[in-house]
Coordinates of C-alpha atoms (C1' of nucleotides) in Angstrom, one line a residue:
Chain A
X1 CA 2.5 9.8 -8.8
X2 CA 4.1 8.8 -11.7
X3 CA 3.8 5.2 -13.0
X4 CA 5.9 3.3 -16.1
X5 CA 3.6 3.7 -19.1
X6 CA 2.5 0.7 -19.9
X7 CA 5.0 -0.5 -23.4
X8 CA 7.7 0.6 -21.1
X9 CA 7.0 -2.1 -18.1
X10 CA 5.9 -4.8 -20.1
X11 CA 9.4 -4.5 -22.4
X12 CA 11.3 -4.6 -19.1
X13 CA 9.4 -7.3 -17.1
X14 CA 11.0 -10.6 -18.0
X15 CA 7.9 -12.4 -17.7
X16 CA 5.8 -9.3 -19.3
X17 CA 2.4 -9.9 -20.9
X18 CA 2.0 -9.8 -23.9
X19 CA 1.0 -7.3 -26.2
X20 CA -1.6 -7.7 -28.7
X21 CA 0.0 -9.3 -32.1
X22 CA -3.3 -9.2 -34.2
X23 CA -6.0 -6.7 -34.7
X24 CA -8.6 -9.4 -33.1
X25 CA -6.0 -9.0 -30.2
X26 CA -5.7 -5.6 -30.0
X27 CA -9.4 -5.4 -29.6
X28 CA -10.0 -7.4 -27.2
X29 CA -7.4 -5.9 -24.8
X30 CA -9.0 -2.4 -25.8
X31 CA -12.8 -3.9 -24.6
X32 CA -11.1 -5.2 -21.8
X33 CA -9.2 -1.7 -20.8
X34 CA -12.5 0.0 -21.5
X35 CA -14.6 -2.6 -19.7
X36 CA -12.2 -2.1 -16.1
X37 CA -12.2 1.6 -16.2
X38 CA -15.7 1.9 -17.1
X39 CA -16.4 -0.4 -13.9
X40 CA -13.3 1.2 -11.5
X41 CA -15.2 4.5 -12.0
X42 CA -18.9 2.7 -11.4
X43 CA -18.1 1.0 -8.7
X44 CA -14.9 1.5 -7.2
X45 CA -11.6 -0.8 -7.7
X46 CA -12.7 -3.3 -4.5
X47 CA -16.3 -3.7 -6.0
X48 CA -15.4 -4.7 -9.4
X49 CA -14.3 -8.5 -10.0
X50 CA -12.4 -9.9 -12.8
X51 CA -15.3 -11.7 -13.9
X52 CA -17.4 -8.8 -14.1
X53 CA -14.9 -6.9 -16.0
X54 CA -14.4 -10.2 -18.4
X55 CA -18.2 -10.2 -19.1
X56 CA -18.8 -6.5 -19.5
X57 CA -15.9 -7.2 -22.1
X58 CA -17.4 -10.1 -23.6
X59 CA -14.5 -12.4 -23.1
X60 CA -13.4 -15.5 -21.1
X61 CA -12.5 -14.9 -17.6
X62 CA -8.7 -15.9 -18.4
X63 CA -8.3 -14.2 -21.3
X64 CA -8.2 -10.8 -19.4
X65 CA -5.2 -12.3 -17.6
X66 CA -3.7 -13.2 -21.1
X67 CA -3.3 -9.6 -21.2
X68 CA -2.4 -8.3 -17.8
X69 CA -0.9 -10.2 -15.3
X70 CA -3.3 -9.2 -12.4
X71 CA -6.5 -7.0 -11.7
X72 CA -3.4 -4.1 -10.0
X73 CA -2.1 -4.1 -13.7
X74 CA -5.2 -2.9 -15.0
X75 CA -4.5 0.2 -13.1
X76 CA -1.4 0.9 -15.1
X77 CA -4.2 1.7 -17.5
X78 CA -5.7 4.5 -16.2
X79 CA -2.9 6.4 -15.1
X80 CA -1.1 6.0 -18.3
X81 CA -4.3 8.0 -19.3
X82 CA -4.1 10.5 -16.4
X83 CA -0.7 11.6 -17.1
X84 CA -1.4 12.2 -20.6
X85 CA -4.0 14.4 -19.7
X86 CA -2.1 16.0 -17.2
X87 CA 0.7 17.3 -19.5
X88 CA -2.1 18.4 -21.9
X89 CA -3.0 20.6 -18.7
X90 CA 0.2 22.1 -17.4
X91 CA 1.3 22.8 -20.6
X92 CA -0.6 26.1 -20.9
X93 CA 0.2 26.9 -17.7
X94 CA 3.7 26.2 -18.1
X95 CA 3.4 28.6 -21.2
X96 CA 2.0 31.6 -19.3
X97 CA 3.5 31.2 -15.7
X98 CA 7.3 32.8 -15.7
X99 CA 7.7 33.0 -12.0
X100 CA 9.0 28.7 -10.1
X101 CA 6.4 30.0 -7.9
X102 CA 3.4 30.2 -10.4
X103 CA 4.7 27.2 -12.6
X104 CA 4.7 25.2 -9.5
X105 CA 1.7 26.2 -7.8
X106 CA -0.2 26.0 -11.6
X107 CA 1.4 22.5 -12.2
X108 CA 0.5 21.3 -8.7
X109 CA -3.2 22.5 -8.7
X110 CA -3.6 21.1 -12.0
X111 CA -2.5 17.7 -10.9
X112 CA -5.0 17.4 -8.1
X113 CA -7.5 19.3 -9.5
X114 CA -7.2 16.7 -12.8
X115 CA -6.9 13.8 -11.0
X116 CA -10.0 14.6 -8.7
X117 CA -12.6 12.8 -10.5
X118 CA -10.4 9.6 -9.5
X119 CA -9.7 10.6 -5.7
X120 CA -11.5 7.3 -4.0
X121 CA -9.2 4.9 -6.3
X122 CA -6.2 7.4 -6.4
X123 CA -5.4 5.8 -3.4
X124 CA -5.0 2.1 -4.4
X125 CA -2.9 3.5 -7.0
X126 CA -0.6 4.9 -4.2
X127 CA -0.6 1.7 -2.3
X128 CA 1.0 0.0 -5.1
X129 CA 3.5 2.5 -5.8
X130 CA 4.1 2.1 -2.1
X131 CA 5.3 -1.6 -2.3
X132 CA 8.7 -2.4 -2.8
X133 CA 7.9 -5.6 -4.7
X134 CA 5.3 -4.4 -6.9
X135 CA 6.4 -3.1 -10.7
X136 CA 4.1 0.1 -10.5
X137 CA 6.1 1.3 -7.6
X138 CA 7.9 4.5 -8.6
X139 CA 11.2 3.5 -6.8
X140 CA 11.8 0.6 -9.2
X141 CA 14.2 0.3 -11.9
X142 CA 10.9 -0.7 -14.0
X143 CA 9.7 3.0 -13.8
X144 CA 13.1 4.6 -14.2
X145 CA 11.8 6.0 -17.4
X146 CA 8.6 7.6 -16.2
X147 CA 10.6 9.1 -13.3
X148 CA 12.8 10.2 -15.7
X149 CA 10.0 11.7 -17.6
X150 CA 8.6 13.0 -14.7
X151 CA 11.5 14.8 -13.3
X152 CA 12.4 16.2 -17.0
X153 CA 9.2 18.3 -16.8
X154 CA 10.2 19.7 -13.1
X155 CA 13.1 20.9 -15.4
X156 CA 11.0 22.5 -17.5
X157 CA 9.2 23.8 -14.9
X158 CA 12.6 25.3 -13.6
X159 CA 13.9 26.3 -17.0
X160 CA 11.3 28.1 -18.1
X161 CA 11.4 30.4 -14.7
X162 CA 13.5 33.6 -14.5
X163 CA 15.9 31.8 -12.1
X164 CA 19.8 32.2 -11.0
X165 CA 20.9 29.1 -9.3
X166 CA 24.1 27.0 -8.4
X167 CA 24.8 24.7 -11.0
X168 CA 25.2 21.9 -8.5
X169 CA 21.6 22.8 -7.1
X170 CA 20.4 22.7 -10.6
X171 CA 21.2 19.5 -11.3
X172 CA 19.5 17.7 -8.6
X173 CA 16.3 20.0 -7.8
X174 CA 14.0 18.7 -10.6
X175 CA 14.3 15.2 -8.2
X176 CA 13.7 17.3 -5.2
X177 CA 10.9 18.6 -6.5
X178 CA 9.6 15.5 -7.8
X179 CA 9.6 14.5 -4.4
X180 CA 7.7 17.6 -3.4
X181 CA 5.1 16.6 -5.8
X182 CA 5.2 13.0 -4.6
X183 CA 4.4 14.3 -0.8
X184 CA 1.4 16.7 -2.0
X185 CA -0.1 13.7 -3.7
X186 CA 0.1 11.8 -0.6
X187 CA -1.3 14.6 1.6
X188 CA -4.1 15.0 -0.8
X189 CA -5.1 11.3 -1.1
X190 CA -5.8 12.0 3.1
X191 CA -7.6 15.3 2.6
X192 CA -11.4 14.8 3.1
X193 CA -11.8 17.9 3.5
X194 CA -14.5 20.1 1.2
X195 CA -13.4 20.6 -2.0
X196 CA -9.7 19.5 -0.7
X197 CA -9.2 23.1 0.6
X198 CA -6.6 21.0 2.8
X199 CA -4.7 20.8 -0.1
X200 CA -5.1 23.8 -1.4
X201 CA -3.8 25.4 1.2
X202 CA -1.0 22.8 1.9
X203 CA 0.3 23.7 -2.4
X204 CA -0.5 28.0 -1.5
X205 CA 1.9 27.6 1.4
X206 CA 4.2 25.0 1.2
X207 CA 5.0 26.4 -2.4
X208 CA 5.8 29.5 -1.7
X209 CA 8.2 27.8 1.0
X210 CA 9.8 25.9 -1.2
X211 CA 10.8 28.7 -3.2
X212 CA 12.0 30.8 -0.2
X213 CA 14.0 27.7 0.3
X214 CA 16.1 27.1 -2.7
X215 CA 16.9 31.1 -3.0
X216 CA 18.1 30.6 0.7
X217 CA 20.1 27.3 -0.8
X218 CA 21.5 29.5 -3.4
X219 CA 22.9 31.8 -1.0
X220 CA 26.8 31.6 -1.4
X221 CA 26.4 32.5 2.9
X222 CA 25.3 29.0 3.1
X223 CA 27.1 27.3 0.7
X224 CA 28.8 24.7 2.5
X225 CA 24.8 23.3 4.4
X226 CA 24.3 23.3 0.4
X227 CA 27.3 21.3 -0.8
X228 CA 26.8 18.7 2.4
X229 CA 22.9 18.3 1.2
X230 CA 23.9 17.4 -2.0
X231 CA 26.8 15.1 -0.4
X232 CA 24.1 13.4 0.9
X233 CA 22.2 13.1 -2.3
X234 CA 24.5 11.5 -4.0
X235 CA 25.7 9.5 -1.4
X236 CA 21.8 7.5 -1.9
X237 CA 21.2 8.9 -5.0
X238 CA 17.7 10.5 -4.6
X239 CA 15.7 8.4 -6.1
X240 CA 16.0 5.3 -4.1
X241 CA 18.4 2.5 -3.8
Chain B
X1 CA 3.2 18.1 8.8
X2 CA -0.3 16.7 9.7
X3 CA -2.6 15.0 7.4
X4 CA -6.4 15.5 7.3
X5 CA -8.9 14.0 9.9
X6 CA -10.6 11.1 8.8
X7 CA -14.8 11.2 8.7
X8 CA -15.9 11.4 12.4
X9 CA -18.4 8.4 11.7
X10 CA -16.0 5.9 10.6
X11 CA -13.8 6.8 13.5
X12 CA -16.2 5.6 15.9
X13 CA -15.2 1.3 14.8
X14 CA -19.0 0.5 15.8
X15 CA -18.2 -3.6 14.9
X16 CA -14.8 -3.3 16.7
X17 CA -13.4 -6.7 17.6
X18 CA -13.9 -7.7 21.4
X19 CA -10.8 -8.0 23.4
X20 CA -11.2 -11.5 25.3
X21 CA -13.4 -10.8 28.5
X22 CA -12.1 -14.5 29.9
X23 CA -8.7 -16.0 30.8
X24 CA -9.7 -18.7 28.0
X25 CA -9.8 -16.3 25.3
X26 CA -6.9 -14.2 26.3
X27 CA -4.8 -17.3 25.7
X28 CA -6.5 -17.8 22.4
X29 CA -6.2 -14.3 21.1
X30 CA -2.3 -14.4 22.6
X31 CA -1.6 -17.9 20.8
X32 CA -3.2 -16.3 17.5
X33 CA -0.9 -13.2 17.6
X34 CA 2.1 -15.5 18.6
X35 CA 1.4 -18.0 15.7
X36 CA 0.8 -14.7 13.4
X37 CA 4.4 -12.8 14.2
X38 CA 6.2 -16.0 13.8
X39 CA 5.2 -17.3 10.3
X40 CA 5.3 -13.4 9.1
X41 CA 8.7 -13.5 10.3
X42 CA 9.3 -17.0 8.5
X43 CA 7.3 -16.5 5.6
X44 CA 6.3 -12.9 4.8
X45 CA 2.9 -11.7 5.2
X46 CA 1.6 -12.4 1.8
X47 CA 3.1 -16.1 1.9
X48 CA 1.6 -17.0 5.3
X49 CA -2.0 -17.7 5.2
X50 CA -5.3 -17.2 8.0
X51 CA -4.7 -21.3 7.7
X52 CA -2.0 -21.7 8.0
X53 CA -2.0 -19.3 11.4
X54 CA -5.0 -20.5 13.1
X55 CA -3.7 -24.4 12.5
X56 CA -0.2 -23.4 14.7
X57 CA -2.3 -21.3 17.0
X58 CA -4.0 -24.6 17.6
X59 CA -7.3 -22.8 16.9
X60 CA -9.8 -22.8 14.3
X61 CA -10.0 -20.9 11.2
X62 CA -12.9 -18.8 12.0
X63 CA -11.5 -18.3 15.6
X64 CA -8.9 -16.1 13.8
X65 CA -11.6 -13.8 13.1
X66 CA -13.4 -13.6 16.2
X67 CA -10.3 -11.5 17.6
X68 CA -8.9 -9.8 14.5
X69 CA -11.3 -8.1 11.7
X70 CA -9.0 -9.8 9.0
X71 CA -5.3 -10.5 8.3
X72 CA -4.5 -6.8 8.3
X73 CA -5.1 -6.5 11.8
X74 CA -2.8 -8.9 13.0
X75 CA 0.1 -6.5 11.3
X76 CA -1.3 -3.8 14.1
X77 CA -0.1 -6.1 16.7
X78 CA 3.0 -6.9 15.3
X79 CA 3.3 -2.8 15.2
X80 CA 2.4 -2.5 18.5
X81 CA 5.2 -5.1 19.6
X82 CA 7.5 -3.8 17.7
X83 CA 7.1 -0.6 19.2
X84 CA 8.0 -1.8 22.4
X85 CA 11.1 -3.7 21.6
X86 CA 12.0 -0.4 20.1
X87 CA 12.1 1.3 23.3
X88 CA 13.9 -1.5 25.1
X89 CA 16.3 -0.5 22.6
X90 CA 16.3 3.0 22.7
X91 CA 16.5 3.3 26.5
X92 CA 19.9 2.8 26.9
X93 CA 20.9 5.1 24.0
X94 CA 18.9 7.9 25.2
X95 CA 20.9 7.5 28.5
X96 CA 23.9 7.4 27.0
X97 CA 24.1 10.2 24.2
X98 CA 23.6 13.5 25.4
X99 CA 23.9 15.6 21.8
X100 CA 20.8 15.5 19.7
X101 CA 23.0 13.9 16.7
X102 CA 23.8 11.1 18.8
X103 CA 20.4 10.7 20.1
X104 CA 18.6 10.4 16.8
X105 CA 21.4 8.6 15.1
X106 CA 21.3 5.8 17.8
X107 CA 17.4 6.2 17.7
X108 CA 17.2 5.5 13.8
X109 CA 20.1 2.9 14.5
X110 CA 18.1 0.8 16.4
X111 CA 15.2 1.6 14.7
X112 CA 16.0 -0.3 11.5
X113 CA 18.2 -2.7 13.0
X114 CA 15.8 -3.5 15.6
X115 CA 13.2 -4.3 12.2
X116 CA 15.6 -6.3 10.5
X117 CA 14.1 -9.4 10.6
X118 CA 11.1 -8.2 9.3
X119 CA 12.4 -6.2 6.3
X120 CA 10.6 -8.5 3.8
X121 CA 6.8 -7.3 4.9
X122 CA 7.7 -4.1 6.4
X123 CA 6.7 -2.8 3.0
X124 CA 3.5 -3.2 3.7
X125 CA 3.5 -0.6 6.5
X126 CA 3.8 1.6 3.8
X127 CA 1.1 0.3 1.7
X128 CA -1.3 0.9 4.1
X129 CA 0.2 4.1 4.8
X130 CA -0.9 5.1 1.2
X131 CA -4.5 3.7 1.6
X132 CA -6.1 5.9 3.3
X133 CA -9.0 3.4 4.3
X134 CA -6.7 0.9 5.6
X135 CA -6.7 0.7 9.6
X136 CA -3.0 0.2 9.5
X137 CA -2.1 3.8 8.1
X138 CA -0.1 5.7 10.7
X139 CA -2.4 8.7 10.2
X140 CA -5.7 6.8 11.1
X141 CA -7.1 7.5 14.4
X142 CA -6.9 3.7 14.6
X143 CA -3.2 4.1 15.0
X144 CA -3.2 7.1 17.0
X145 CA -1.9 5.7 19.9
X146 CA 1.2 4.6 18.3
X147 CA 1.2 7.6 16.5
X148 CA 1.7 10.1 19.4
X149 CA 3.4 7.3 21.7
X150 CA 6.0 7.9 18.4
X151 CA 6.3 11.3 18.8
X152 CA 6.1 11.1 22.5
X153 CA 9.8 9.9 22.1
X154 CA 11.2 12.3 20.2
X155 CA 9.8 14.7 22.5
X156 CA 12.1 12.7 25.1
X157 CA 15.0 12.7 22.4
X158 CA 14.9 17.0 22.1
X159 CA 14.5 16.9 26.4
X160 CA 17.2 15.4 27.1
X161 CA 19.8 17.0 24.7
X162 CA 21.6 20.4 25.6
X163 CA 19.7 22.2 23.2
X164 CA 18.0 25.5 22.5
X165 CA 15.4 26.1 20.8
X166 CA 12.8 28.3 20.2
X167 CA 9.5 27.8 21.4
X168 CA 7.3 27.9 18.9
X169 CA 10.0 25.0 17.1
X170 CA 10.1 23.2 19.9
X171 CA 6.5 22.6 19.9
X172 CA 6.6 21.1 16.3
X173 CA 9.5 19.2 16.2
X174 CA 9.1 15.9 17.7
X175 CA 6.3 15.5 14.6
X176 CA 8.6 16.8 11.9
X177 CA 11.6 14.2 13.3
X178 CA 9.0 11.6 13.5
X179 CA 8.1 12.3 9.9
X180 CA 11.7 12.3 9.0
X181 CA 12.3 8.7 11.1
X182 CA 9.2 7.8 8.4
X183 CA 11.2 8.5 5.6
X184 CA 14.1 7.0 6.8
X185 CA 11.7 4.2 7.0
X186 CA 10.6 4.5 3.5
X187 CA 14.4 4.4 2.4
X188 CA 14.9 1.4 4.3
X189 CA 12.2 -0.5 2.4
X190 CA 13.2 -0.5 -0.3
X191 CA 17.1 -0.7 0.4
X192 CA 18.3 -3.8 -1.0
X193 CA 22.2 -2.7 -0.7
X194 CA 24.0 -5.8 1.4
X195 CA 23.8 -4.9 5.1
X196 CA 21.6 -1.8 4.4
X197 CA 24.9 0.3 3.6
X198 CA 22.7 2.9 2.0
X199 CA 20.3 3.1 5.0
X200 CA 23.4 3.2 7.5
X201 CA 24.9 6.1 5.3
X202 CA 21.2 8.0 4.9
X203 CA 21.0 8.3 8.7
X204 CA 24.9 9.3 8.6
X205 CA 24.5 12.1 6.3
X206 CA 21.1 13.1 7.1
X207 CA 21.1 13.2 10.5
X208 CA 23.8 15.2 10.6
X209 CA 22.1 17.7 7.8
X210 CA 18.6 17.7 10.1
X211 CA 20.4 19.1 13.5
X212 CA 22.2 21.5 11.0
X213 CA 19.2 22.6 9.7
X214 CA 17.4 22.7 13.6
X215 CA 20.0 25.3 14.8
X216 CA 19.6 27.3 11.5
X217 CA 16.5 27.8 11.9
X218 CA 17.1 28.8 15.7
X219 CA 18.7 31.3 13.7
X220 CA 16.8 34.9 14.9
X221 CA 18.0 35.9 11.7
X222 CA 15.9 33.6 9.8
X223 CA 13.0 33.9 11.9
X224 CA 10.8 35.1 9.1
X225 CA 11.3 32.0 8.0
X226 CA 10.9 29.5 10.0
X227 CA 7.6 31.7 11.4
X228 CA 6.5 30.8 8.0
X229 CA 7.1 27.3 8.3
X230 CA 5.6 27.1 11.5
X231 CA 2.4 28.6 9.7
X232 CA 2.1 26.1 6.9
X233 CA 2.3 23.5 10.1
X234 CA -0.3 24.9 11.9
X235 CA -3.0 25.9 8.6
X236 CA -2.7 22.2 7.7
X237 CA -3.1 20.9 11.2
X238 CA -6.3 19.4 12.9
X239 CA -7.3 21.9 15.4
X240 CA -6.4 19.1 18.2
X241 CA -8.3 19.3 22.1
Chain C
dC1 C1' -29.3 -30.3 40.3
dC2 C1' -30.9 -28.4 36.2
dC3 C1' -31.6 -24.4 33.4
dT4 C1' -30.1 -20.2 31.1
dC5 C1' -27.0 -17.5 29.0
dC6 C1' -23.4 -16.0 26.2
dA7 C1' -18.3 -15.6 25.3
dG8 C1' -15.9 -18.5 22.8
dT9 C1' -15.4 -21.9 19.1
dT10 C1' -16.1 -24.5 14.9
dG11 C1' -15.6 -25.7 9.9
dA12 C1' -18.3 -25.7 5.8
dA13 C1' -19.5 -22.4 2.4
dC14 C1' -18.8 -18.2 -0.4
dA15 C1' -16.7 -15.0 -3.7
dC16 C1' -12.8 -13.7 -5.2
dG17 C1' -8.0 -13.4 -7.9
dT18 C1' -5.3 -16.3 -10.3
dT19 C1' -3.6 -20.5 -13.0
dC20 C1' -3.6 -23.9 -16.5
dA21 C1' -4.3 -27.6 -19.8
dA22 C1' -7.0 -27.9 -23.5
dC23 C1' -9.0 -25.9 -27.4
dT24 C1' -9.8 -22.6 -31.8
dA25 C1' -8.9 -19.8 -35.7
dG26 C1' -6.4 -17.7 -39.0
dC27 C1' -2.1 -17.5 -41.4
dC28 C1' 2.0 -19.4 -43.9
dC29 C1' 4.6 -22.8 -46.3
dC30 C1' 4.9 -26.8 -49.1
Chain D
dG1 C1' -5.6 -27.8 -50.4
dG2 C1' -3.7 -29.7 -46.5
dG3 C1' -0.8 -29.6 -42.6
dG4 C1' 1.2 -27.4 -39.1
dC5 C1' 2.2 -23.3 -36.2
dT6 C1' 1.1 -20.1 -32.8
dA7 C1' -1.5 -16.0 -31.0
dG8 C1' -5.6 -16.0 -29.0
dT9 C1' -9.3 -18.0 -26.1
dT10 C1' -11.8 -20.8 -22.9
dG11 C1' -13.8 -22.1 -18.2
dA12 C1' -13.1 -25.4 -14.7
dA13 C1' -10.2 -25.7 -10.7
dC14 C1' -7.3 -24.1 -7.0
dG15 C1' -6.1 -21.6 -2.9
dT16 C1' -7.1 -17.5 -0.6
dG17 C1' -9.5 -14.2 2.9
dT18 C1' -13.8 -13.8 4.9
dT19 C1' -18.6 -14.9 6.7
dC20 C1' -21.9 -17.4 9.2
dA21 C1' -25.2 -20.4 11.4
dA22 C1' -24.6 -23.8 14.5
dC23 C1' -22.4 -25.6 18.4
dT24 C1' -19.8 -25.9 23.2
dG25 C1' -18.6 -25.2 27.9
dG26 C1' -18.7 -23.4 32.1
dA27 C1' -20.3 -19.8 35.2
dG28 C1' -24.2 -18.2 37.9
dG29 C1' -29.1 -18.2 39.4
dG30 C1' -33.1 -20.7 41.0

DNA sequence: CCCTCCAGTTGAACACGTTCAACTAGCCCC
DNA sequence: GGGGCTAGTTGAACGTGTTCAACTGGAGGG
C-alpha cells in the first residue's frame, strides 16, 4: 500500500497540522511518534488510546492533536517508516534479479515478508486507504506523489528486466502493476494461513501469470485487444477519478 | 480469486444478536432498521448517530443494541436490502438482453444506479472490505450469504446468454465477474465526475474488454493458459463442501 | 387469581476521540 | 529591560458508540 509521506500530505492539506517550528517541538512530536508506535505494536491500534499515548509521551492529551489531526494520522507514521525500509529491501534484489519475473516475485515477497511483523494493524492501514474521504487513501490527489513514487519503482522494476515491449504497453504497465501489488496486499491482509503460505503461493503463481500475460499483450497477433485495453485506460485514467 | 478462510472459532458468532422471537420485537427491530436506512440515506453513516436512530425508531438507546451488535451491523441490513432491490432491477434486464455484453452492462447499470442515493457511505463497504475483522467484509463468512447469493446471479447472467464456454471457465466465472462488479464498485466510490460519467464509461469500455477477453480465453489455442489461470484459482481457493 | 419467567426495554454510566479557550515560555524588537 | 508576539501546551468539556444492571409486560402454569 502506498501512503503520502508525511511533509507531503500535511503541505497539501489546507488545514494541515503543523510541523514542528522549534527544537522543543520537534521533540515532542518525535516522543509522541515513538510513544504510538511503541503502543500500536504492544497492544494493537484498537487498544491503545490517545491518552495513553499522551502519557507514555509525557505530554497533555491535546497536544498530541496539536500535531496530528487524529489517532488514523498517527499511522501515516509508521508506514512512512515501512516504505523506507522496504526500498532498503528490494533494492538488492532489484540489483541481482534480471528476469520481470524474479524482480517481481523478489519485490513482492519482500513487501509481505517486511511488512509481517505489522500484519494485525496492516489492516486498519488498508481500511483507511479504502475510504474515499480519508487523506491516506491512495486514490487521492493528496497521495499523487507517493503513487507516483510507487509506480516509478514498478518502472524500475521493468527497466532493469531484459524485456521488449510496445511502447504504448510501457507506458502504462508500472500502474498496472501497481495495482497488482495493491491486490496481493489485500489478499495477504485476509491470509491466516501458517506462515501466509496463501500468499506465497498467490505471488509464485499469479506472478508468473502476469508475466505470461504482458508477453501475450505484446503480441502484434493481438494488438488491437491491446490498443482497446489501453483505450480504456485512458478513458478513466488508471489511477482513479 | 478467493481469499483465505477466516479462524473456524470466530466463525461460530457465539454472542450473536437474537432475531425477535415475538411480534413486539419484530416491529421494534423493523422500526430500528427503517429509522437506520433513512437517516444514512439523509445524513451519511458517520453523521447520523445510535441517538439519533433509536429516538426516530421511537425506541431507546440501548434497544438499538439489543438487535444489532453496534452501528456496523445496521450497514449489513442496508446490504441485504439493497441486494434485493438490485434484483428487482436486474430482472427485467436479464429477460431482456440475451448477449453476455448486454447482460452485464445492464447488470452493472443498475448496479450503481440502483446505489446512487447512497453514494456518500457506500465507501464504507469498502472499508470494511479491507478490515479483515470487520463483519461487514464481503469475504467474511458473516456475509457469505450475500456473497454466493452475488455470484449466484452471475451464474444466471452466463446461463442465459448464447455462450460457449469451456467447462472448467465456466465453473469460475461467475466469481471472477463478481470480483470484477467489485471493482467496478471500487471505481464508483470514489468517482466524483458529474453524473458518474467516468463509471458510465468504465462499464462501457470494460465490459466490452471482459467478454473479449472470455472468448479469448475459450480460445483452444490458449488453453495452456487459461489451464494456468484456472490453477492459480483453485491453489488459492478454500477447499469448499 | 396470582405467581413465575423471560424476551424485551430502559437510560444512566463509561471510555473513548476530539475540540477549545485559556495559559506558558522563549524569542525579537524597541 | 520590558512588552508583545506566537509556537507550543494544557486539561476540562463535549458528543460519540457501547455496556449494563435494573425494570416491564404479558404469556402460561398452578
Amino acid at each position: 500500500m502506498n501512503l503520502p509521506p508525511r511533509d507531503a500530505a500535511r503541505d497539501a492539506a489546507p488545514d494541515a497540522t503543523p510541523g514542528a517550528r522549534t527544537s522543543r517541538g520537534e521533540e515532542s512530536r518525535q516522543k509522541i511518534v515513538d510513544a504510538a508506535l511503541a503502543l500500536f505494536r504492544e497492544k494493537g491500534y484498537e487498544d491503545t488510546t490517545m491518552r495513553a499515548v499522551a502519557e507514555r509521551a509525557g505530554v497533555a492529551l491535546g497536544n498530541a492533536y496539536y500535531y496530528f489531526q487524529s489517532k488514523e494520522h498517527l499511522l501515516q507514521a509508521y508506514y512512512a517508516r515501512s516504505h523506507e525500509a522496504h526500498l532498503e529491501r528490494v533494492k538488492p534484489i532489484l540489483a541481482r534479479e534480471r528476469t520481470l519475473e524474479g524482480r517481481l516475485k523478489g519485490l513482492l515477497t519482500a513487501k509481505i515478508e517486511g511488512e509481517e511483523p505489522y500484519h494485525r494493524f496492516a489492516g486498519l492501514l488498508f481500511k483507511s486507504a479504502a475510504d474515499p474521504e480519508s487523506p491516506l487513501n491512495p486514490f487521492s490527489p493528496e497521495s499523487s506523489a507517493t503513487r507516483q513514487a510507487a509506480t516509478a519503482l514498478f518502472g524500475e522494476v521493468l527497466a532493469g528486466a531484459k524485456l521488449r515491449l510496445p511502447q504504448d504497453l510501457k507506458a502504462r504497465l508500472p500502474q498496472l502493476l501497481w495495482l497488482f501489488e495493491m491486490s496481493v496486499i489485500l489478499f495477504w491482509i485476509h491470509d491466516r494461513s501458517p506462515g501466509r503460505a496463501r500468499t506465497h503461493a498467490l505471488i509464485e503463481h499469479a506472478t508468473s501469470l502476469v508475466v505470461r500475460l504482458i508477453s501475450l499483450a505484446s503480441n502484434p497477433f493481438l494488438a488491437p485487444l491491446r490498443k482497446k485495453a489501453l483505450r480504456l485506460l485512458d478513458a478513466i485514467s488508471v489511477a482513479g477519478p
